[in-house]
Tab-separated table of N, CA and C in Angstrom:
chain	number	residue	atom	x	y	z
A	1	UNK	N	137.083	107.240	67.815
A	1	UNK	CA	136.290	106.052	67.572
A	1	UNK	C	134.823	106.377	67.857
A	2	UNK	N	134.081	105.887	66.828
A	2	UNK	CA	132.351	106.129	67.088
A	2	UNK	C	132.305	104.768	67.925
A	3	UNK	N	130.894	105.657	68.262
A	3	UNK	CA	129.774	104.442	69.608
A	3	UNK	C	129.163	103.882	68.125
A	4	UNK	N	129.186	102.493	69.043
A	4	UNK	CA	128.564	101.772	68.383
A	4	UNK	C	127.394	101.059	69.312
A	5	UNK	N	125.863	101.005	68.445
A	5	UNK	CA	124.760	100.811	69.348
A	5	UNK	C	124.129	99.212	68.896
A	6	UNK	N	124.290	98.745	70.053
A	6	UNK	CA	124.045	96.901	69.925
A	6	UNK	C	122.226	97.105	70.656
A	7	UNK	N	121.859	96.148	70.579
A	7	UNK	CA	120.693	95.739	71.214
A	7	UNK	C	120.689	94.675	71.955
A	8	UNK	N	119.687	94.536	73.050
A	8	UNK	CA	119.365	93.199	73.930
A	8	UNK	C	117.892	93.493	74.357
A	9	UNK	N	117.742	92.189	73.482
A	9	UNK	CA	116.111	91.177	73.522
A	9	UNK	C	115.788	91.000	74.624
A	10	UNK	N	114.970	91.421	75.881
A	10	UNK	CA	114.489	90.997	77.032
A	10	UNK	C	113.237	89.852	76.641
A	11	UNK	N	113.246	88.785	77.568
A	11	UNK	CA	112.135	88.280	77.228
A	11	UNK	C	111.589	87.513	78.608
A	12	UNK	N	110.707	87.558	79.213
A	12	UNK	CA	109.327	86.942	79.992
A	12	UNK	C	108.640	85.642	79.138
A	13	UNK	N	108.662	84.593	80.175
A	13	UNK	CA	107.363	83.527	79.551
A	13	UNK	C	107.048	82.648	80.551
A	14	UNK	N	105.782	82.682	80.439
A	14	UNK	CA	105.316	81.222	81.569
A	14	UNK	C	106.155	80.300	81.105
A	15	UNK	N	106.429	79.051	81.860
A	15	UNK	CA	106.908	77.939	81.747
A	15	UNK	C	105.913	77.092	80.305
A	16	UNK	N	107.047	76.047	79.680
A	16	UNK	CA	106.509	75.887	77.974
A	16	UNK	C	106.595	76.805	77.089
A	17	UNK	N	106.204	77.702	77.389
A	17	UNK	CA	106.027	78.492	75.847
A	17	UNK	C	106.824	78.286	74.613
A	18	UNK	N	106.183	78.125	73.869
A	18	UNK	CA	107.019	77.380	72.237
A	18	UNK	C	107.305	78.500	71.803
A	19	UNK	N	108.805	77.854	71.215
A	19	UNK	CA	109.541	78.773	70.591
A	19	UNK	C	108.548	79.521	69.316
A	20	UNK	N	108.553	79.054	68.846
A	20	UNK	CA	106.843	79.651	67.766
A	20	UNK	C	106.249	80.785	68.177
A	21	UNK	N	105.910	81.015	69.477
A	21	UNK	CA	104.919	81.885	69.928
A	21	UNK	C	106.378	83.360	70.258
A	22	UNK	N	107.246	82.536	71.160
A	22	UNK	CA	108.233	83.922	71.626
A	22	UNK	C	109.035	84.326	70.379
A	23	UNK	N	109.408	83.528	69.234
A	23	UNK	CA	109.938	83.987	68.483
A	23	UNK	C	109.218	85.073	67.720
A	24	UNK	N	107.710	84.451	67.379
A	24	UNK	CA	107.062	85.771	66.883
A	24	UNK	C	106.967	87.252	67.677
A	25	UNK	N	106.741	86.845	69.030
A	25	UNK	CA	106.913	88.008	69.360
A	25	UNK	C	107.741	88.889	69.510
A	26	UNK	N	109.479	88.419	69.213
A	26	UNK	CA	110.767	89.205	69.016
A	26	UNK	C	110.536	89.551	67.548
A	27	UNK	N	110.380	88.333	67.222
A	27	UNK	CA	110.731	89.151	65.652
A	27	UNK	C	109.416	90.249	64.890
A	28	UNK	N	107.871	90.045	65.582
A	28	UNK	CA	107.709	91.351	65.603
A	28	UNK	C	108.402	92.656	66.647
A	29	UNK	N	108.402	92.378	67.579
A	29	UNK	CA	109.147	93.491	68.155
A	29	UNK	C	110.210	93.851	66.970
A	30	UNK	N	111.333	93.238	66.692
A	30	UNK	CA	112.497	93.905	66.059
A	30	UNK	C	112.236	94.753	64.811
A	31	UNK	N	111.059	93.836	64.291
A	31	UNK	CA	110.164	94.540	63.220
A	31	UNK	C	109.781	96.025	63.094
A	32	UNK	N	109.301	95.876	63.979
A	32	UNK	CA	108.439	97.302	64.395
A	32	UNK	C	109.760	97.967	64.803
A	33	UNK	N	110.873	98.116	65.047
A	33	UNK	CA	111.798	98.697	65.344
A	33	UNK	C	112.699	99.389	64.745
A	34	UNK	N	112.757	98.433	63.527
A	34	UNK	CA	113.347	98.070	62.821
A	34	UNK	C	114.690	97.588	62.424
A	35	UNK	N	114.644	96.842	63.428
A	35	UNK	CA	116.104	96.535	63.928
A	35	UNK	C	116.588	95.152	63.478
A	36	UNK	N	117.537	94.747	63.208
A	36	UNK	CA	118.476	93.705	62.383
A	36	UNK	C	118.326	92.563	63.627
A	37	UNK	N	118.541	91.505	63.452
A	37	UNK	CA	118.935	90.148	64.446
A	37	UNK	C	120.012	90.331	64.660
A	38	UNK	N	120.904	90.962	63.402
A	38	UNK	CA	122.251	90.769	63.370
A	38	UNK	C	122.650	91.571	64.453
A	39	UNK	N	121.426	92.983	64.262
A	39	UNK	CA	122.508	93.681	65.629
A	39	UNK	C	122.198	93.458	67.206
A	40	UNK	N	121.529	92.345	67.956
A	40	UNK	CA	121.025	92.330	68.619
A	40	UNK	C	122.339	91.677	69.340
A	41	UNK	N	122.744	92.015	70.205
A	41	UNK	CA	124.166	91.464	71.279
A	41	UNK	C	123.358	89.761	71.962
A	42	UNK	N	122.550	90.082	72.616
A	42	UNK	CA	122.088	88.583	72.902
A	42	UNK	C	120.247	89.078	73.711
A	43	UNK	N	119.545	87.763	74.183
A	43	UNK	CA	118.753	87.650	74.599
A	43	UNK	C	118.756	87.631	76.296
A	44	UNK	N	118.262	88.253	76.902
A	44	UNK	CA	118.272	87.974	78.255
A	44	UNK	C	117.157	87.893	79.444
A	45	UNK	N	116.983	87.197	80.472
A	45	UNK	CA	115.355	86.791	80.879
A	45	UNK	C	115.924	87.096	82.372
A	46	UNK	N	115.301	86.305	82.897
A	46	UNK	CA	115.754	86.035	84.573
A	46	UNK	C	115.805	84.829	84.646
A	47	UNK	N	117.004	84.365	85.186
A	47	UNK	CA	117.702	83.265	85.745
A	47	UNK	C	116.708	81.868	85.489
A	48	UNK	N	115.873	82.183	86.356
A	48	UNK	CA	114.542	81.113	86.652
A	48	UNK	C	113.812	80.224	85.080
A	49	UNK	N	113.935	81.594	84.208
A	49	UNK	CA	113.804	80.961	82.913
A	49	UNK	C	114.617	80.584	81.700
A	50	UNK	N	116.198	80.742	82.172
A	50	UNK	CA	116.892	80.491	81.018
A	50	UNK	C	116.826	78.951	80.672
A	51	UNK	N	116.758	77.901	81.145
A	51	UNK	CA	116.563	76.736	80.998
A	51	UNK	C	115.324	76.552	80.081
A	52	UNK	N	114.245	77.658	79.826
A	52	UNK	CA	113.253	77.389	78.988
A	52	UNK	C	113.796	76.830	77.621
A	53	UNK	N	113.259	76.207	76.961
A	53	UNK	CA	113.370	75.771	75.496
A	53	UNK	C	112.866	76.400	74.734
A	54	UNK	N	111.653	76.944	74.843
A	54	UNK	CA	111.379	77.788	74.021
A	54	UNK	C	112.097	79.190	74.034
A	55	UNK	N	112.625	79.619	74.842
A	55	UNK	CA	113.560	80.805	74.880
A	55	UNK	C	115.002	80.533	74.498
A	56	UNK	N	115.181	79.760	75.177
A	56	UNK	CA	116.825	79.017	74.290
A	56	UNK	C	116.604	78.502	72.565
A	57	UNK	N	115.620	78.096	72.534
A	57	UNK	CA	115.785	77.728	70.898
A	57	UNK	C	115.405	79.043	69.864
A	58	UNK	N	114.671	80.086	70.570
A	58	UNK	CA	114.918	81.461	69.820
A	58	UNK	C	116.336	81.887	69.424
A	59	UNK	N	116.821	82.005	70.779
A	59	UNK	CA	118.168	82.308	70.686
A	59	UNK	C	119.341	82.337	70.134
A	60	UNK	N	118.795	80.542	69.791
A	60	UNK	CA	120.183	79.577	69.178
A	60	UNK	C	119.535	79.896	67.602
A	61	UNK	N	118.810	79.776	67.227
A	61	UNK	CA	118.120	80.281	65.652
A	61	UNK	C	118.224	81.123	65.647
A	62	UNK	N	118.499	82.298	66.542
A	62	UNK	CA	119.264	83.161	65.605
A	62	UNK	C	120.470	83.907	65.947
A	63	UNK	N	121.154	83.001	66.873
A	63	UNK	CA	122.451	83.505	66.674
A	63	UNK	C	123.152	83.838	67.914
A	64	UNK	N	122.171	83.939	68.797
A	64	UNK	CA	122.223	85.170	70.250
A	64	UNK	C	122.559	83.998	71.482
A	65	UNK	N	123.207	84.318	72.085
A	65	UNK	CA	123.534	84.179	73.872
A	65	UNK	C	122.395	84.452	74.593
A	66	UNK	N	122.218	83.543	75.211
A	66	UNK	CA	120.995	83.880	76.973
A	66	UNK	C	122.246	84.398	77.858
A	67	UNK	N	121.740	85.240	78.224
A	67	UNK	CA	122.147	85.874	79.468
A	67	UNK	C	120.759	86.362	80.513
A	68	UNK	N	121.415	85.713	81.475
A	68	UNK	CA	120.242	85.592	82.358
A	68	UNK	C	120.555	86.489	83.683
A	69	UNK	N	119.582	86.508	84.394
A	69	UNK	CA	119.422	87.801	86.208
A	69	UNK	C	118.870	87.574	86.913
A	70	UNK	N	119.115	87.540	88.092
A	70	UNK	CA	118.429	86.590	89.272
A	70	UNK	C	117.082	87.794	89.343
A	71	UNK	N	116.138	87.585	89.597
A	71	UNK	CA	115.136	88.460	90.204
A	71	UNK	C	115.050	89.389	91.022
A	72	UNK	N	116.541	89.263	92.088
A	72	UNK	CA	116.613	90.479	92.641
A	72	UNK	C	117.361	91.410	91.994
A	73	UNK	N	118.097	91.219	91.044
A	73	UNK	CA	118.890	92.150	89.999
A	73	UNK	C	117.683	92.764	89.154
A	74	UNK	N	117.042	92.433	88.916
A	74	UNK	CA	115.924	92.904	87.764
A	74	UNK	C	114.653	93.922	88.453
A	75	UNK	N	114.942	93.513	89.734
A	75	UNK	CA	113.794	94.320	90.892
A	75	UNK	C	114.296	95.286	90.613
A	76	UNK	N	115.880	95.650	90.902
A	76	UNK	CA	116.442	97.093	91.248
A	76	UNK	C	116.101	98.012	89.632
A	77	UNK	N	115.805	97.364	89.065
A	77	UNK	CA	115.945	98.259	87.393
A	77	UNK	C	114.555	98.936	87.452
A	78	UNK	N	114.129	100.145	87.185
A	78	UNK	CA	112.944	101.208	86.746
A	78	UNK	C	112.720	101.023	85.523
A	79	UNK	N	111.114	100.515	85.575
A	79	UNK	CA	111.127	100.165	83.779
A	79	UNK	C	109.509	101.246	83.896
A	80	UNK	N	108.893	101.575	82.617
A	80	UNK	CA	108.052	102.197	82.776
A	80	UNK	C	106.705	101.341	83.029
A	81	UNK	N	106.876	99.839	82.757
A	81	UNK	CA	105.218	99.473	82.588
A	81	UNK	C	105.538	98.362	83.573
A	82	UNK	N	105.884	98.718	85.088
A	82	UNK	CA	105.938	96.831	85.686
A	82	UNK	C	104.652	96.548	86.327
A	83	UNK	N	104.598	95.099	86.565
A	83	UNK	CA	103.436	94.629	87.019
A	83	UNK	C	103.678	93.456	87.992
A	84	UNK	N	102.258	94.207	88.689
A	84	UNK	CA	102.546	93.246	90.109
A	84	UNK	C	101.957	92.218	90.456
A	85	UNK	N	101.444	91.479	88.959
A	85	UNK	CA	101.109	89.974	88.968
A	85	UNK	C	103.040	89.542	88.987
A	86	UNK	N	103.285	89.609	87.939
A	86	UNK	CA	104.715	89.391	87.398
A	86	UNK	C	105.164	89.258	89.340
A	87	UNK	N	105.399	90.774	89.816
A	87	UNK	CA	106.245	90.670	91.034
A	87	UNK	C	105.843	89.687	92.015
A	88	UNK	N	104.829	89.065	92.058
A	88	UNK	CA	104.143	88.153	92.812
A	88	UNK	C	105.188	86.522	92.480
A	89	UNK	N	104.579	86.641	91.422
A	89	UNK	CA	105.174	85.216	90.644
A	89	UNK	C	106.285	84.634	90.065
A	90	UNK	N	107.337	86.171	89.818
A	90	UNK	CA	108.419	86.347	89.609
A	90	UNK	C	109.394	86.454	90.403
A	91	UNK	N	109.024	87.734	91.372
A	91	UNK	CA	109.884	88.205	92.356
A	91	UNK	C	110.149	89.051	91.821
A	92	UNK	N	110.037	90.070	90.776
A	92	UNK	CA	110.571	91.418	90.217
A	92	UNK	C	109.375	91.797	89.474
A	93	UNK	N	108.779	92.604	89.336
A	93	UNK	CA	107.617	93.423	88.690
A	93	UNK	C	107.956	93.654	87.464
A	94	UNK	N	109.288	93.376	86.536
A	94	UNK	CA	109.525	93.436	85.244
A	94	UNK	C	110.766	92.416	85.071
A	95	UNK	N	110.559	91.690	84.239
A	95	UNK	CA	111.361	90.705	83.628
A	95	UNK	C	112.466	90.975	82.073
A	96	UNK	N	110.595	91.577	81.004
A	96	UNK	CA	111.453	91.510	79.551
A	96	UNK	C	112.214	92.934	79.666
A	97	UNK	N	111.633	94.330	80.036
A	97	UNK	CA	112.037	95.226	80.223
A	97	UNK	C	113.181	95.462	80.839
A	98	UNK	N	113.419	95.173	82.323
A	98	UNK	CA	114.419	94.782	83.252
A	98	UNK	C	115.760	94.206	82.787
A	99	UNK	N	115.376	92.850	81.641
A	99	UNK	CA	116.246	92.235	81.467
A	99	UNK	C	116.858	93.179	80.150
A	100	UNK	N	115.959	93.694	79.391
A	100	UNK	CA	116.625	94.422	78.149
A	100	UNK	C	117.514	95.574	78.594
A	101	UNK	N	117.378	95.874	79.788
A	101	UNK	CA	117.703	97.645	80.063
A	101	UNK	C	118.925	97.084	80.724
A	102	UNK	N	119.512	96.313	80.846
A	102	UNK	CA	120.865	95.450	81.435
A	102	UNK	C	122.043	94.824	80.354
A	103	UNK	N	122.836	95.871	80.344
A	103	UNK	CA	124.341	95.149	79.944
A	103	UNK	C	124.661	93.865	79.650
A	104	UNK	N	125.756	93.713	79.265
A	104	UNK	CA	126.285	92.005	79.265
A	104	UNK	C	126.529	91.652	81.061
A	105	UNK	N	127.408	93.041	81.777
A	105	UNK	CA	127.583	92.646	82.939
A	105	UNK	C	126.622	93.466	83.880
A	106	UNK	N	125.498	93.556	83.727
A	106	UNK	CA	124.431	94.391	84.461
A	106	UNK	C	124.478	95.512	84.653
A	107	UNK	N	124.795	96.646	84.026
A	107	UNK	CA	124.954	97.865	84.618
A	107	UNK	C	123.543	97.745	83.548
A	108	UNK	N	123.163	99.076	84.064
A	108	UNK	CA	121.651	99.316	83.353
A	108	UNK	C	121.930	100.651	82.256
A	109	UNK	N	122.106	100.131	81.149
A	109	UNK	CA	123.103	101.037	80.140
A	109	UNK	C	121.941	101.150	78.832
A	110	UNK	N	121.224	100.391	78.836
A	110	UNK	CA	120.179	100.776	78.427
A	110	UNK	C	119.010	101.538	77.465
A	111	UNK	N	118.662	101.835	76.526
A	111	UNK	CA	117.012	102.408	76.933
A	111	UNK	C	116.205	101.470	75.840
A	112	UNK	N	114.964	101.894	76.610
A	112	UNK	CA	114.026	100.915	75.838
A	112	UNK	C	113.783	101.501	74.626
A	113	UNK	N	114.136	100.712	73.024
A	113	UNK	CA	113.188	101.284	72.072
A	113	UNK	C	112.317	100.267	72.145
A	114	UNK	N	112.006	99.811	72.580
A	114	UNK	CA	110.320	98.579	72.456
A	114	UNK	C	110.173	98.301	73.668
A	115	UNK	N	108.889	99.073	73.756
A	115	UNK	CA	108.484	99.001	75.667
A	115	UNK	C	107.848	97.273	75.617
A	116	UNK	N	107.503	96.840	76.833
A	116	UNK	CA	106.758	95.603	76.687
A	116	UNK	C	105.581	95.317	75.652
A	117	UNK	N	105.700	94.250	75.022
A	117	UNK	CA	104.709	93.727	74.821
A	117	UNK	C	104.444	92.236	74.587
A	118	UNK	N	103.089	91.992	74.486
A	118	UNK	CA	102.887	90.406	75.512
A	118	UNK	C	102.035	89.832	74.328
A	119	UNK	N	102.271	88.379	74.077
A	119	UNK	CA	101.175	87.037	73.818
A	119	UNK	C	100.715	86.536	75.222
A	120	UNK	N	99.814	85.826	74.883
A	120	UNK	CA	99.264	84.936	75.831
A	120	UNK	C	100.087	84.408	76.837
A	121	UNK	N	101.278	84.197	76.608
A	121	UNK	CA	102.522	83.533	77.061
A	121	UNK	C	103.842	84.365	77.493
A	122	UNK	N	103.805	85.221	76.852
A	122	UNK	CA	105.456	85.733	76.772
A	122	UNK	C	105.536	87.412	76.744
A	123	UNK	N	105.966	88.013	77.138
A	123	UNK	CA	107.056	89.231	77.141
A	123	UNK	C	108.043	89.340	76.332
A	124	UNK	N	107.836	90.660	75.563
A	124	UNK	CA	109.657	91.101	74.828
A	124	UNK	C	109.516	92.254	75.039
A	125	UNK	N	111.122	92.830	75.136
A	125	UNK	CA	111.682	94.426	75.335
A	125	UNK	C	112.599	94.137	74.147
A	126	UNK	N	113.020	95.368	73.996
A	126	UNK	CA	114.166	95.453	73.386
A	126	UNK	C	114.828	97.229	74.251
A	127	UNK	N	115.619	97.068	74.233
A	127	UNK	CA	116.516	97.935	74.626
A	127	UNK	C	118.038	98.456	73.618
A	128	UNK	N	118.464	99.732	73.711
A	128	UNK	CA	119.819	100.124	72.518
A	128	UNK	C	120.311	100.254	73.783
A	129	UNK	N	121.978	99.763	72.954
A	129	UNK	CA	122.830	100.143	74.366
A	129	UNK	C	123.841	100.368	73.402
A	130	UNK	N	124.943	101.627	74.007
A	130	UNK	CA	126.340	102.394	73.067
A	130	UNK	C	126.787	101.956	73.601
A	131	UNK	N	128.296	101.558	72.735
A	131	UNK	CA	129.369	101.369	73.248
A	131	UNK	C	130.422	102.274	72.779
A	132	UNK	N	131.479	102.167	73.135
A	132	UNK	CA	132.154	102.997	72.558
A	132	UNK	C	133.693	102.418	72.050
């Protein structure tokens, strides 16, 4: 049996952020990737923000599960670009990264093909993960 390689959408946002703004910024990320919606396994943030609307209504448009991580789960993950406004305000120095480089059940299985990048508002990663 071949591996088969799914993706997961990490995403960061201040509180509000319209779906408008984070959606563009996944769906350029996936863009630039060039990667399908279809193959994306689900979206995942930290805990604190899955209740966002604007991150849940990305989600649900297109298809994907929130799966969410408390902040101290997302601390333990090594991402290459964290920041220590984020760790201040967050409690983990990476959120979209952190959250992309994490499994359905957290193992950090991982790697980033789309390192962070940011709007005014929001964070996206994307991360490939094999299965087999």
């Amino acid at each position: 049996m071949s591996a088969l390689t799914v993706y997961v959408v990490g995403v960061g946002a201040r509180r509000g952020a319209s779906a408008a703004e984070v959606g563009a910024l996944v769906d350029s990320a996936l863009a630039e990737a060039r990667i399908s919606p279809d193959a994306v396994a689900h979206l995942a943030t930290v805990d604190t923000k899955g209740y966002e609307e604007g991150i849940r209504t990305v989600a649900a448009d297109r298809g994907w599960r929130v799966v969410t991580w408390p902040a101290a789960r997302l601390a333990q993950v090594l991402v290459p670009t964290p920041s220590a406004l984020v760790g201040e305000v967050a409690g983990t120095s990476s959120v979209a990264e952190a959250a992309a480089m994490l499994d359905a059940v957290g193992r950090q299985t991982g790697t980033l093909v789309v390192e962070k990048r940011r709007s005014a508002v929001a964070t996206v990663a994307v991360a490939a993960h094999r299965s087999s």
